[in-house]
Coordinates of C-alpha atoms and ligand atoms in Angstrom, one line a residue:
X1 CA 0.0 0.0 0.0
X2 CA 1.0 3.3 -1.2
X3 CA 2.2 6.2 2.3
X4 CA -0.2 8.8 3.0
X5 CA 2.8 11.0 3.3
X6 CA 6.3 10.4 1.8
X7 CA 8.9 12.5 3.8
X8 CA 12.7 12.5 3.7
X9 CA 15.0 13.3 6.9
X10 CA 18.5 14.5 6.3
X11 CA 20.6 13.6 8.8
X12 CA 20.1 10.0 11.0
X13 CA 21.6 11.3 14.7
X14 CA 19.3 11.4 17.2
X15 CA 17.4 14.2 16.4
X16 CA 16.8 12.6 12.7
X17 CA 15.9 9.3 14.2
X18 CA 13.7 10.8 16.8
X19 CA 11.9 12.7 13.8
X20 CA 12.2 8.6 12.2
X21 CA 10.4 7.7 15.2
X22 CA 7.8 10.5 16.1
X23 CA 6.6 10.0 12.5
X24 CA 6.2 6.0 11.9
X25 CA 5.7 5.1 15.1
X26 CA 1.4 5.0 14.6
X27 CA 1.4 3.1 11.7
X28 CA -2.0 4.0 10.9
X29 CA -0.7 7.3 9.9
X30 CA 0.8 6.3 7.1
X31 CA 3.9 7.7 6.5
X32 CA 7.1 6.2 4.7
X33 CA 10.3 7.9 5.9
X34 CA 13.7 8.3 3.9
X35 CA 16.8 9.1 6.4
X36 CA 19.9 10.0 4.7
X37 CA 23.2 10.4 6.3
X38 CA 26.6 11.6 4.9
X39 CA 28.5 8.9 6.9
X40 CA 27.9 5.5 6.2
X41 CA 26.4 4.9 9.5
X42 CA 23.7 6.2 11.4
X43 CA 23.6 7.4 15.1
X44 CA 25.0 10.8 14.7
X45 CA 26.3 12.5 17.8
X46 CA 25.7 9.1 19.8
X47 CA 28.2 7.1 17.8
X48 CA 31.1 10.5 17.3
X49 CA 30.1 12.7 19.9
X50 CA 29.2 11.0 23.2
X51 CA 32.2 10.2 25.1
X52 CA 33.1 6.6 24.7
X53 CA 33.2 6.2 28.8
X54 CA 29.5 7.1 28.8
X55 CA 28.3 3.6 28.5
X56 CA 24.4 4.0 29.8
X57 CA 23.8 7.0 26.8
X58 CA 25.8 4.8 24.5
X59 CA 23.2 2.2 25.0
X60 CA 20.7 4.1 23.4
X61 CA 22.1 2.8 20.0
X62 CA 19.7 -0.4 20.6
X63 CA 17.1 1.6 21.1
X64 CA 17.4 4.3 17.4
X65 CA 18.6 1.0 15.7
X66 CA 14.9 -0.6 16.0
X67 CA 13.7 2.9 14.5
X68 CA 15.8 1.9 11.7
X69 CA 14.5 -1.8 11.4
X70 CA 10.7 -0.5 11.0
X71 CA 9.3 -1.5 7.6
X72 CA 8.4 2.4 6.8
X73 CA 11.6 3.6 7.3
X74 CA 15.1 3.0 4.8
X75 CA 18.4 4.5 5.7
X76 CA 20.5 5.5 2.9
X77 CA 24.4 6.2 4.6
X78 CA 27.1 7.7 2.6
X79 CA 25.0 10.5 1.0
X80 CA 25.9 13.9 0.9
X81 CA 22.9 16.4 0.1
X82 CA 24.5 19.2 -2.5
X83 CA 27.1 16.7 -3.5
X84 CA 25.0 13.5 -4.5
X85 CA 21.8 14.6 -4.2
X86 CA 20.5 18.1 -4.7
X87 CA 17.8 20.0 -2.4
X88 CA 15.5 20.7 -5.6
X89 CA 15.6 17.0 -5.9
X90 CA 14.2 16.3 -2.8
X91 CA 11.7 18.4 -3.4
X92 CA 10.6 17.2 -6.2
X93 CA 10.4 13.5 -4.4
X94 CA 8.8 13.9 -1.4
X95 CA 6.1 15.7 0.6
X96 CA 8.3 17.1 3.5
X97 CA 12.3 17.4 3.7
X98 CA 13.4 17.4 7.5
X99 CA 16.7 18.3 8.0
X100 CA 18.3 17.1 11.5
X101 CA 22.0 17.9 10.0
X102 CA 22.8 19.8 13.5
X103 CA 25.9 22.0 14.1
X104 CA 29.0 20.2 13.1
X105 CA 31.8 23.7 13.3
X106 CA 33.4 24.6 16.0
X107 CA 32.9 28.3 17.0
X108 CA 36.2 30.3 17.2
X109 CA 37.9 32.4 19.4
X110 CA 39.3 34.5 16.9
X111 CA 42.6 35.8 18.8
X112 CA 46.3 35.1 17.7
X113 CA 47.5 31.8 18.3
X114 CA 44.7 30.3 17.3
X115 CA 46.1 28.3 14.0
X116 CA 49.5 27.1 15.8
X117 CA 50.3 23.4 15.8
X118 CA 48.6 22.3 19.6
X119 CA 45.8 24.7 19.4
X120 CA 43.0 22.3 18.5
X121 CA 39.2 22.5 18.5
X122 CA 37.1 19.8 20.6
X123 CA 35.1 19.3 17.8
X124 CA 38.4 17.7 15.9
X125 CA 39.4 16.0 19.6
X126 CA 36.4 14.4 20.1
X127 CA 36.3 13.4 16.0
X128 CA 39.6 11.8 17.1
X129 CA 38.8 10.0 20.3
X130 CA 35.6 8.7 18.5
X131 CA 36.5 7.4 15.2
X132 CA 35.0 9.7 13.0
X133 CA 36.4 8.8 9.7
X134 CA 38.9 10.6 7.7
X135 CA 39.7 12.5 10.8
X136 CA 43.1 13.8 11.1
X137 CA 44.6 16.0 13.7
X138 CA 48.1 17.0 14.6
X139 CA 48.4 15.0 17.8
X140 CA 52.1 15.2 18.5
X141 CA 51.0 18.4 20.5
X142 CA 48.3 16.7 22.4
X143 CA 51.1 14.7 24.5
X144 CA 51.9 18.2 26.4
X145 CA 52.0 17.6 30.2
X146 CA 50.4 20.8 30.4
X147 CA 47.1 21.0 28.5
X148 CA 44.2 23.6 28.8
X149 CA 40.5 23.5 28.2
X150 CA 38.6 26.4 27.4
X151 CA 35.1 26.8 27.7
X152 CA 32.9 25.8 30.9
X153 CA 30.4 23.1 29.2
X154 CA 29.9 19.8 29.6
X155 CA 32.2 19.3 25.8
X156 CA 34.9 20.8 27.9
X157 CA 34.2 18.2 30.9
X158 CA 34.3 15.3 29.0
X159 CA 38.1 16.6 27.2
X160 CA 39.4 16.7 30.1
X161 CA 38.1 13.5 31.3
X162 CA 39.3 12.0 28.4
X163 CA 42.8 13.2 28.9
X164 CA 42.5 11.9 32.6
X165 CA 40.8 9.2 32.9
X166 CA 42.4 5.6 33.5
X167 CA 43.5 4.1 30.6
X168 CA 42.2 0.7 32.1
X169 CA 38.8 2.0 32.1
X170 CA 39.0 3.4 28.5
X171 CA 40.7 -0.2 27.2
X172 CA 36.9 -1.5 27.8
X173 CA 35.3 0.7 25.5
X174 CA 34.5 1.8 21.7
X175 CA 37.1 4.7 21.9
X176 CA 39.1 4.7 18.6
X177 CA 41.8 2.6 18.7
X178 CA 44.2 5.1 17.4
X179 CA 43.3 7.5 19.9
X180 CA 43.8 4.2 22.9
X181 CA 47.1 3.8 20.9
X182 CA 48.1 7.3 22.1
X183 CA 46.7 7.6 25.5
X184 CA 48.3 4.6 26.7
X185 CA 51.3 6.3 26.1
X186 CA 50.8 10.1 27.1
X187 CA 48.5 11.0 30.0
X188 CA 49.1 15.1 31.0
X189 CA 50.3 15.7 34.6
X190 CA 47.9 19.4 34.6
X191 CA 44.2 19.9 32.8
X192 CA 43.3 22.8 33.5
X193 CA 39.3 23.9 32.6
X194 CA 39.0 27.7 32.3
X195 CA 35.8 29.6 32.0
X196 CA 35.3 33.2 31.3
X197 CA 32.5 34.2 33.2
X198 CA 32.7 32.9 36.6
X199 CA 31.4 29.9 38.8
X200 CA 27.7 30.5 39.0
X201 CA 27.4 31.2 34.9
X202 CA 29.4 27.9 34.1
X203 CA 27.5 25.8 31.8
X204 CA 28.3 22.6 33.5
X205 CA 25.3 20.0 34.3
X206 CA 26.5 19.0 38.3
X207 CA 26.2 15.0 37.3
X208 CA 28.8 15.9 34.6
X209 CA 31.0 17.9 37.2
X210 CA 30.5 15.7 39.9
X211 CA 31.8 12.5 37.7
X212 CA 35.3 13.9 37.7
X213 CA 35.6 13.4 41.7
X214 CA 35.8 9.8 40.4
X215 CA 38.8 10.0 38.1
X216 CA 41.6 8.0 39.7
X217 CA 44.5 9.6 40.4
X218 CA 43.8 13.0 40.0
X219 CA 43.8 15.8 42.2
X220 CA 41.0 18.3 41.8
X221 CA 42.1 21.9 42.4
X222 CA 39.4 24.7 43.0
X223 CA 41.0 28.1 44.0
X224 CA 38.5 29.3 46.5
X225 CA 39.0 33.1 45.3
X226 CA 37.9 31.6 41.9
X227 CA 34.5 31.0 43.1
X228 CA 33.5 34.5 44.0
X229 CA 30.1 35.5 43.0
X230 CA 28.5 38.7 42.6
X231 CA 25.6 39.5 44.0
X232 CA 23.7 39.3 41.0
X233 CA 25.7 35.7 40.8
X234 CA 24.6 34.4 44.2
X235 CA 20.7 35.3 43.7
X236 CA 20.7 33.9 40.9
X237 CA 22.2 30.3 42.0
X238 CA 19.4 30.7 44.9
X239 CA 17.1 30.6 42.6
X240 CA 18.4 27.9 40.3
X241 CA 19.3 24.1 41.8
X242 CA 21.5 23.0 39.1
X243 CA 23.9 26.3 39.6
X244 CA 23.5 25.6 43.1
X245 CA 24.8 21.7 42.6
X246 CA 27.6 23.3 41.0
X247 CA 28.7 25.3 43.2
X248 CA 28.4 23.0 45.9
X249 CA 30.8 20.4 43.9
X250 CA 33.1 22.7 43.5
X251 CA 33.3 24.5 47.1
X252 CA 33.8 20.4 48.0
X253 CA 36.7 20.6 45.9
X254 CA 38.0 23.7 47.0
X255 CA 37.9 22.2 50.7
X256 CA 39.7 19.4 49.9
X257 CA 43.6 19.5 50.5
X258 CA 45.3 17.7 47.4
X259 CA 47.0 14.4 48.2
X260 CA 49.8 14.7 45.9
X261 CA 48.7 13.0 42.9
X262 CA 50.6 11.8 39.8
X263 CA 47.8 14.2 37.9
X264 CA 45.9 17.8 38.6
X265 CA 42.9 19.0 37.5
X266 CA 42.3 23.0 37.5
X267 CA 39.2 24.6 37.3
X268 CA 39.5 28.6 36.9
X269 CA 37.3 30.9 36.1
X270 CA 36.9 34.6 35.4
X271 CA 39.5 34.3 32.6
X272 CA 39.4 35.5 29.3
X273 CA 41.6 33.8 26.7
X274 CA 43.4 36.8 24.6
X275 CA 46.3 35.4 22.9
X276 CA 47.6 31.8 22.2
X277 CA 51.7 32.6 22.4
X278 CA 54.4 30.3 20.7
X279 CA 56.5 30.2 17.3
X280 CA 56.4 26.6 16.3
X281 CA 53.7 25.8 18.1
X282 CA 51.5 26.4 21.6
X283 CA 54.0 27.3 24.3
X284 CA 51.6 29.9 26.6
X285 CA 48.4 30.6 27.2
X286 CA 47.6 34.7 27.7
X287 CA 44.6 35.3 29.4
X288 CA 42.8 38.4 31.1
X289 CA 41.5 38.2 34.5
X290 CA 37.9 39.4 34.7
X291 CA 35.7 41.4 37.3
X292 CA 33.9 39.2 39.7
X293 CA 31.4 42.4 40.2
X294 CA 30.4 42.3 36.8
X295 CA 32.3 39.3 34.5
X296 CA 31.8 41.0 31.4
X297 CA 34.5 43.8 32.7
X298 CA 38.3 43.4 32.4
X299 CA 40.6 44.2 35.6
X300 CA 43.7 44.9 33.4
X301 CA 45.5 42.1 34.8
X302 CA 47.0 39.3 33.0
X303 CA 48.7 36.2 33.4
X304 CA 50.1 33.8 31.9
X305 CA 49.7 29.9 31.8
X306 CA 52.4 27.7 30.5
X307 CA 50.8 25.2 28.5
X308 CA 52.0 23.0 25.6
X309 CA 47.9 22.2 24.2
X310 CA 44.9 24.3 23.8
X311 CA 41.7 23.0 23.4
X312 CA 38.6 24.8 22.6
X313 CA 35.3 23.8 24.0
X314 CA 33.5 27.0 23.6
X315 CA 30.2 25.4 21.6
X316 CA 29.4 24.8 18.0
X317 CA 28.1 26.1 14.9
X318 CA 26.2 25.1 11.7
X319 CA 27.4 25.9 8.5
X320 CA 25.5 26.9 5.2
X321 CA 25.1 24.1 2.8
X322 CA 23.2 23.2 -0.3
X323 CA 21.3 26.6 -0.5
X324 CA 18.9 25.6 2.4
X325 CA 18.6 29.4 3.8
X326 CA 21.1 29.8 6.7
X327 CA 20.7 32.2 9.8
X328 CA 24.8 33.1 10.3
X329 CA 23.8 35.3 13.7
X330 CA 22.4 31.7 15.8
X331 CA 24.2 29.1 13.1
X332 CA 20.9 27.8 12.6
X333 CA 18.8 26.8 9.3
X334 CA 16.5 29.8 8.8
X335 CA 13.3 28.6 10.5
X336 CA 9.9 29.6 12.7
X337 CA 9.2 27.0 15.1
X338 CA 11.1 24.6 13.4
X339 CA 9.4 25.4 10.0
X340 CA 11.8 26.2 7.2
X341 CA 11.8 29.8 5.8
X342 CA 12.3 28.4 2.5
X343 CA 13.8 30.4 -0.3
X344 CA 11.9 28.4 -3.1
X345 CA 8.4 30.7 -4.5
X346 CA 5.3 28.8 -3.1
X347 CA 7.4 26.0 -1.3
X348 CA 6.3 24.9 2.1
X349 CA 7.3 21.5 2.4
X350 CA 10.8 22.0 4.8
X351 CA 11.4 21.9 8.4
X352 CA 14.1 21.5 10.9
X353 CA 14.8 20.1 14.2
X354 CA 17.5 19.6 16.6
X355 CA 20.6 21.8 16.8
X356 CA 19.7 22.8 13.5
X357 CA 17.2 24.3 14.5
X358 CA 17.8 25.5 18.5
X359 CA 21.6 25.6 18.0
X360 CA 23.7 23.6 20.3
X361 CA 22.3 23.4 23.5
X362 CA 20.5 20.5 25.4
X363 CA 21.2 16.6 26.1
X364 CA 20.5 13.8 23.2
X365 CA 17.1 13.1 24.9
X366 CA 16.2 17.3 24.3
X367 CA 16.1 16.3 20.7
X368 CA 13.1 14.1 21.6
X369 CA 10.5 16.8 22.6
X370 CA 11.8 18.9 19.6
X371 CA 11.3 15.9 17.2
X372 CA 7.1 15.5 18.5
X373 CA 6.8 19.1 18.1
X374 CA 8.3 18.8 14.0
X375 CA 6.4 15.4 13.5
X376 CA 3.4 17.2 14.4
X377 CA 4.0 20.1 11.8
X378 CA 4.5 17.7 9.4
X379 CA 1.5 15.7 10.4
X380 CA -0.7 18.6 10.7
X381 CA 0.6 20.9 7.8
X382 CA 2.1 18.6 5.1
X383 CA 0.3 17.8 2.0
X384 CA 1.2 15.1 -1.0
X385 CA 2.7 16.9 -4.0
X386 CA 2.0 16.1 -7.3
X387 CA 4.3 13.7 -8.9
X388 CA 5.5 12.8 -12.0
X389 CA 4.3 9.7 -12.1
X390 CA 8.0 8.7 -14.8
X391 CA 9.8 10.1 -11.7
X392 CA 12.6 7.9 -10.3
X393 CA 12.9 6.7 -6.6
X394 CA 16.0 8.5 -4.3
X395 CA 17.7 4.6 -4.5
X396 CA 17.5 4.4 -8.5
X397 CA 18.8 8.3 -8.9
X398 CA 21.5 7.7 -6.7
X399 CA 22.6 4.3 -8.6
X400 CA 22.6 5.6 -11.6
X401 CA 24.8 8.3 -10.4
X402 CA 27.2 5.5 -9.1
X403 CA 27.0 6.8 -5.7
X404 CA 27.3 4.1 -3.4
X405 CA 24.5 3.9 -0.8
X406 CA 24.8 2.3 2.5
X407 CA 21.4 0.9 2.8
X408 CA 20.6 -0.7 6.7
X409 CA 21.2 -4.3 5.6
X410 CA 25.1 -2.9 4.5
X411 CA 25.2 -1.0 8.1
X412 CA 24.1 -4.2 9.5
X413 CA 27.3 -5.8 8.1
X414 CA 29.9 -2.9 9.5
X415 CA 28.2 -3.2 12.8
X416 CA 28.8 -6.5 12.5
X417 CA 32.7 -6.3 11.6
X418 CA 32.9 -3.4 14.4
X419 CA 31.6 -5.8 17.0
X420 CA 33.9 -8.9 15.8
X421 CA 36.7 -6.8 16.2
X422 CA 35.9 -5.3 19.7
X423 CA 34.7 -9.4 20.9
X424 CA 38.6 -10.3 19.6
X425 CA 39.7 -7.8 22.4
X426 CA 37.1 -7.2 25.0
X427 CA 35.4 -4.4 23.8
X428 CA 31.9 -3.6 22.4
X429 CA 33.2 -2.8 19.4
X430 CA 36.3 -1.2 17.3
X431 CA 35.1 1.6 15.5
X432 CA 36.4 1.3 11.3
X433 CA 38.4 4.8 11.0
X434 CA 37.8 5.5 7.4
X435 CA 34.7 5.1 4.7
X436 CA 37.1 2.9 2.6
X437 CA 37.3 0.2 5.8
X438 CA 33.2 0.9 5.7
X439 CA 32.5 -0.1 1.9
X440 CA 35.0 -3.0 2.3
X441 CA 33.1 -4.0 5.3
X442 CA 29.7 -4.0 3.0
X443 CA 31.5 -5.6 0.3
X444 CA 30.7 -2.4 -1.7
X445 CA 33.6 -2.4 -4.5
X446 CA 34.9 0.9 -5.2
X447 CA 34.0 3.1 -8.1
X448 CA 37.2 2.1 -9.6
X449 CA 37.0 -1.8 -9.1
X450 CA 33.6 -1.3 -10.2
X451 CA 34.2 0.4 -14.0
Ligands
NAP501 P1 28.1 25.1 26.0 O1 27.4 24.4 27.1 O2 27.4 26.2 25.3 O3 29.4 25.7 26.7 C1 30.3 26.5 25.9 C2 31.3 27.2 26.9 O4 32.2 28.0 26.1 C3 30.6 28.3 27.8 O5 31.2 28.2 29.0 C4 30.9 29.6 27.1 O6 30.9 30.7 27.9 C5 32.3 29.3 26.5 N1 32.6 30.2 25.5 C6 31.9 30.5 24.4 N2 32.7 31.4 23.6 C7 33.8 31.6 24.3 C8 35.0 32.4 24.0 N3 35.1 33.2 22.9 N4 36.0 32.4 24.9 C9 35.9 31.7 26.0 N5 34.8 30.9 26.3 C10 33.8 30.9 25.5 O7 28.6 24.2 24.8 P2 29.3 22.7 24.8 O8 30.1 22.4 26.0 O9 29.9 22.6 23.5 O10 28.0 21.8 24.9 C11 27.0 21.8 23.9 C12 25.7 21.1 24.4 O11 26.0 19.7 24.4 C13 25.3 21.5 25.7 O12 23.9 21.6 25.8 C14 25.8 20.4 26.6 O13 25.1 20.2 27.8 C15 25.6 19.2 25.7 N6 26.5 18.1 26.1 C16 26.1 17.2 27.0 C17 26.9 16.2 27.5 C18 26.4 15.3 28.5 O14 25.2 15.3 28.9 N7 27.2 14.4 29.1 C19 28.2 16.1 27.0 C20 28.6 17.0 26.1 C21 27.8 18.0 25.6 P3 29.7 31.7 28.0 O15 28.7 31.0 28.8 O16 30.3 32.9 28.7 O17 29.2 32.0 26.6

């Protein structure tokens, strides 16, 4: 039987697959759901973003994976909309385009020092510690003693978990084996996590903070002068739990006299990075010290903070692509309420959701409430175009183009290779680090071995 509705989601991380889910879920409502992905696989975020130590979110891959086994929806990995597929053509194929393609840039700081060798983005890092394919970063820098974290989020928690955390622990989990390869080895003696506004306006979730108290090892150093407030500061952590939970973890640690440790972990605050120093690559770290009485005023002092690494954690972006209309101020697609504001005369078949369209804020189950909210647009709002009835399906476009699609039956078959590798040594599963290593793993030939 022929879908009431045929509607395409680009982009299968969570926020894709909870679109997926929202939508097919009553089958009764009739409703066939394409979900494209640029990376062979799905899972998005879950599979290169979560930090591979955070087993119990990890999980949730069972969960999106049965999303992907329902009759009414096809996955189609390895597609890249503007590249192998164009936005008119969607259009043209299916009654709603949902695009769940969420912020993958780094913001920047934008001061010098910024491009030397050791100055890295998290977005990169976590790429690296995560397997996400083709990913390359200098990491000769990354085995500084002294490394520094900026931004006070939970991206910036888990870096500098990652750097710290026992390298027993992390032999027992999916993190990419080239990034095991070098941890083993280097582990710095200082992280240091440095926000610029202070204590109370850190963006830190307390269960997040709190973790780090259990990183073996590892001193935690709080400065209790850094965790001055304003008054403005303190009513405001009155009023709000979570900042309260913060502060409370991190007066603990301020209390607590280090026990000479092989590592330290720093948490400052009120300290505004102005200039990365170093010829050849990162040696310092200049930073402005800011007013506790109102943060967003310098006091003229500086100092300095010898580090051989810097890496960014100050949030993420979107970028513009394949003429879908862009907001640069928020990094968002252009949209009302997670409806599109197309560009195309008479067009009202697009919508967004996720860090598309709220920028990057939130926890992976966030994306869940957004995804209802889009469903129901679609639900409500979307109608059946007319077709041309000579028109070809997405798959037969796509093969004719000789793009290779990673349909879920060939995803089955790298998960399968992924978790056969990680049985051989203990693990859930050894991530494959390039698409090549993908394709070979669905016995997809390459374009060459193919003509
Ligand atoms: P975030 O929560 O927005 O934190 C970004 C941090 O960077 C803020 O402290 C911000 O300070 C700072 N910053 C921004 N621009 C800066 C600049 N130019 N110089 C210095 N500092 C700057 O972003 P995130 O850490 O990337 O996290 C993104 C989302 O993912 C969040 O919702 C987070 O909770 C979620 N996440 C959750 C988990 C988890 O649940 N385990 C793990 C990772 C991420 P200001 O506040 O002053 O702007």
């Amino acid at each position: 039987m022929d879908a009431r509705l045929r509607v395409v989601i680009v982009g299968a991380g969570p926020a894709g697959l909870y679109a997926a889910d929202a939508l097919t879920f009553d089958v009764a409502k009739s409703v066939q759901v394409d979900l494209l992905d640029r990376l062979p696989t799905p899972f998005g975020l879950l599979r290169h973003g979560v930090a591979p130590d955070h087993l119990k979110i990890k999980s949730l891959e069972k969960v999106l994976q049965r999303i992907i086994d329902r009759p009414a929806v096809r996955f189609m990995g390895n597609i890249t909309v503007g590249k192998d597929v164009e936005r008119s053509e969607l259009l043209d194929r299916y009654d709603a385009v949902i695009y769940a393609t969420g912020a993958p840039v780094d913001r920047r700081l934008n001061i010098g020092g910024e491009n030397l060798p050791g100055s890295v983005s998290a977005s990169d890092f976590v790429a690296w510690y995560n397997a996400y394919p083709e990913c390359s970063i200098d990491i000769g820098p990354l085995s500084a003693s002294r490394v520094a974290v900026l931004g006070a989020g939970n991206v910036a928690l888990d870096v500098a978990r990652m750097l710290l955390i026992s390298r027993d622990k992390l032999k027992s989990t999916d993190v990419a084996e080239r990034a095991l390869r070098h941890l083993r080895i280097h582990k710095p003696d200082d992280v240091y996590v440095i926000g610029r506004r202070s204590a109370a306006q850190a963006k830190f979730t307390p269960k997040e903070l709190r973790e780090l108290g259990d990183l073996e090892d590892v001193d935690i150093i709080v400065s209790p002068e850094d965790l001055l407030l304003s008054d403005t500061d303190s009513n405001t952590v009155a009023q709000q739990p979570q900042l309260a939970l913060n502060m409370q973890v991190l007066h603990d640690w301020a209390s607590t006299p280090p026990k000479n440790k092989a590592h330290r972990l720093h948490f400052r605050f009120l300290l505004q990075p102005e200039r990365i120093e170093g010829e050849a690559c990162v040696r310092s770290l200049r930073l402005q010290t800011m007013d506790p009485r109102d943060t967003s005023l310098r006091t003229g002092r500086q100092i300095d903070l010898d580090v051989g690494a810097v890496i960014r954690a100050i949030g993420f972006t979107g970028q513009p692509f394949a003429g879908i209309p862009h907001d640069a101020v928020s990094g968002t697609i252009r949209n009302v309420n997670g409806r599109v504001l197309s560009d195309y005369d008479g067009v009202d078949q697009e919508f967004v959701t996720g860090w598309a369209r709220r920028g990057s804020t939130g926890v992976i189950g966030s994306n869940r409430a957004d995804a209802t909210e889009v469903a129901e647009l679609v639900l409500s709002s979307a109608k059946p175009i007319r077709r041309d009835p000579h028109q070809s399906d997405l798959l037969d476009l796509l093969g004719k183009r000789g793009v290779t699609v990673v349909t879920a039956e060939r995803w089955s078959l790298i998960d399968l290779e992924e978790r056969k590798r990680g049985t051989e040594q203990g693990r859930p599963r050894i991530k494959l680090e390039s698409t090549r290593e993908m394709l070979d793993a669905c016995r997809v030939p390459s374009r060459t071995e193919a003509h």
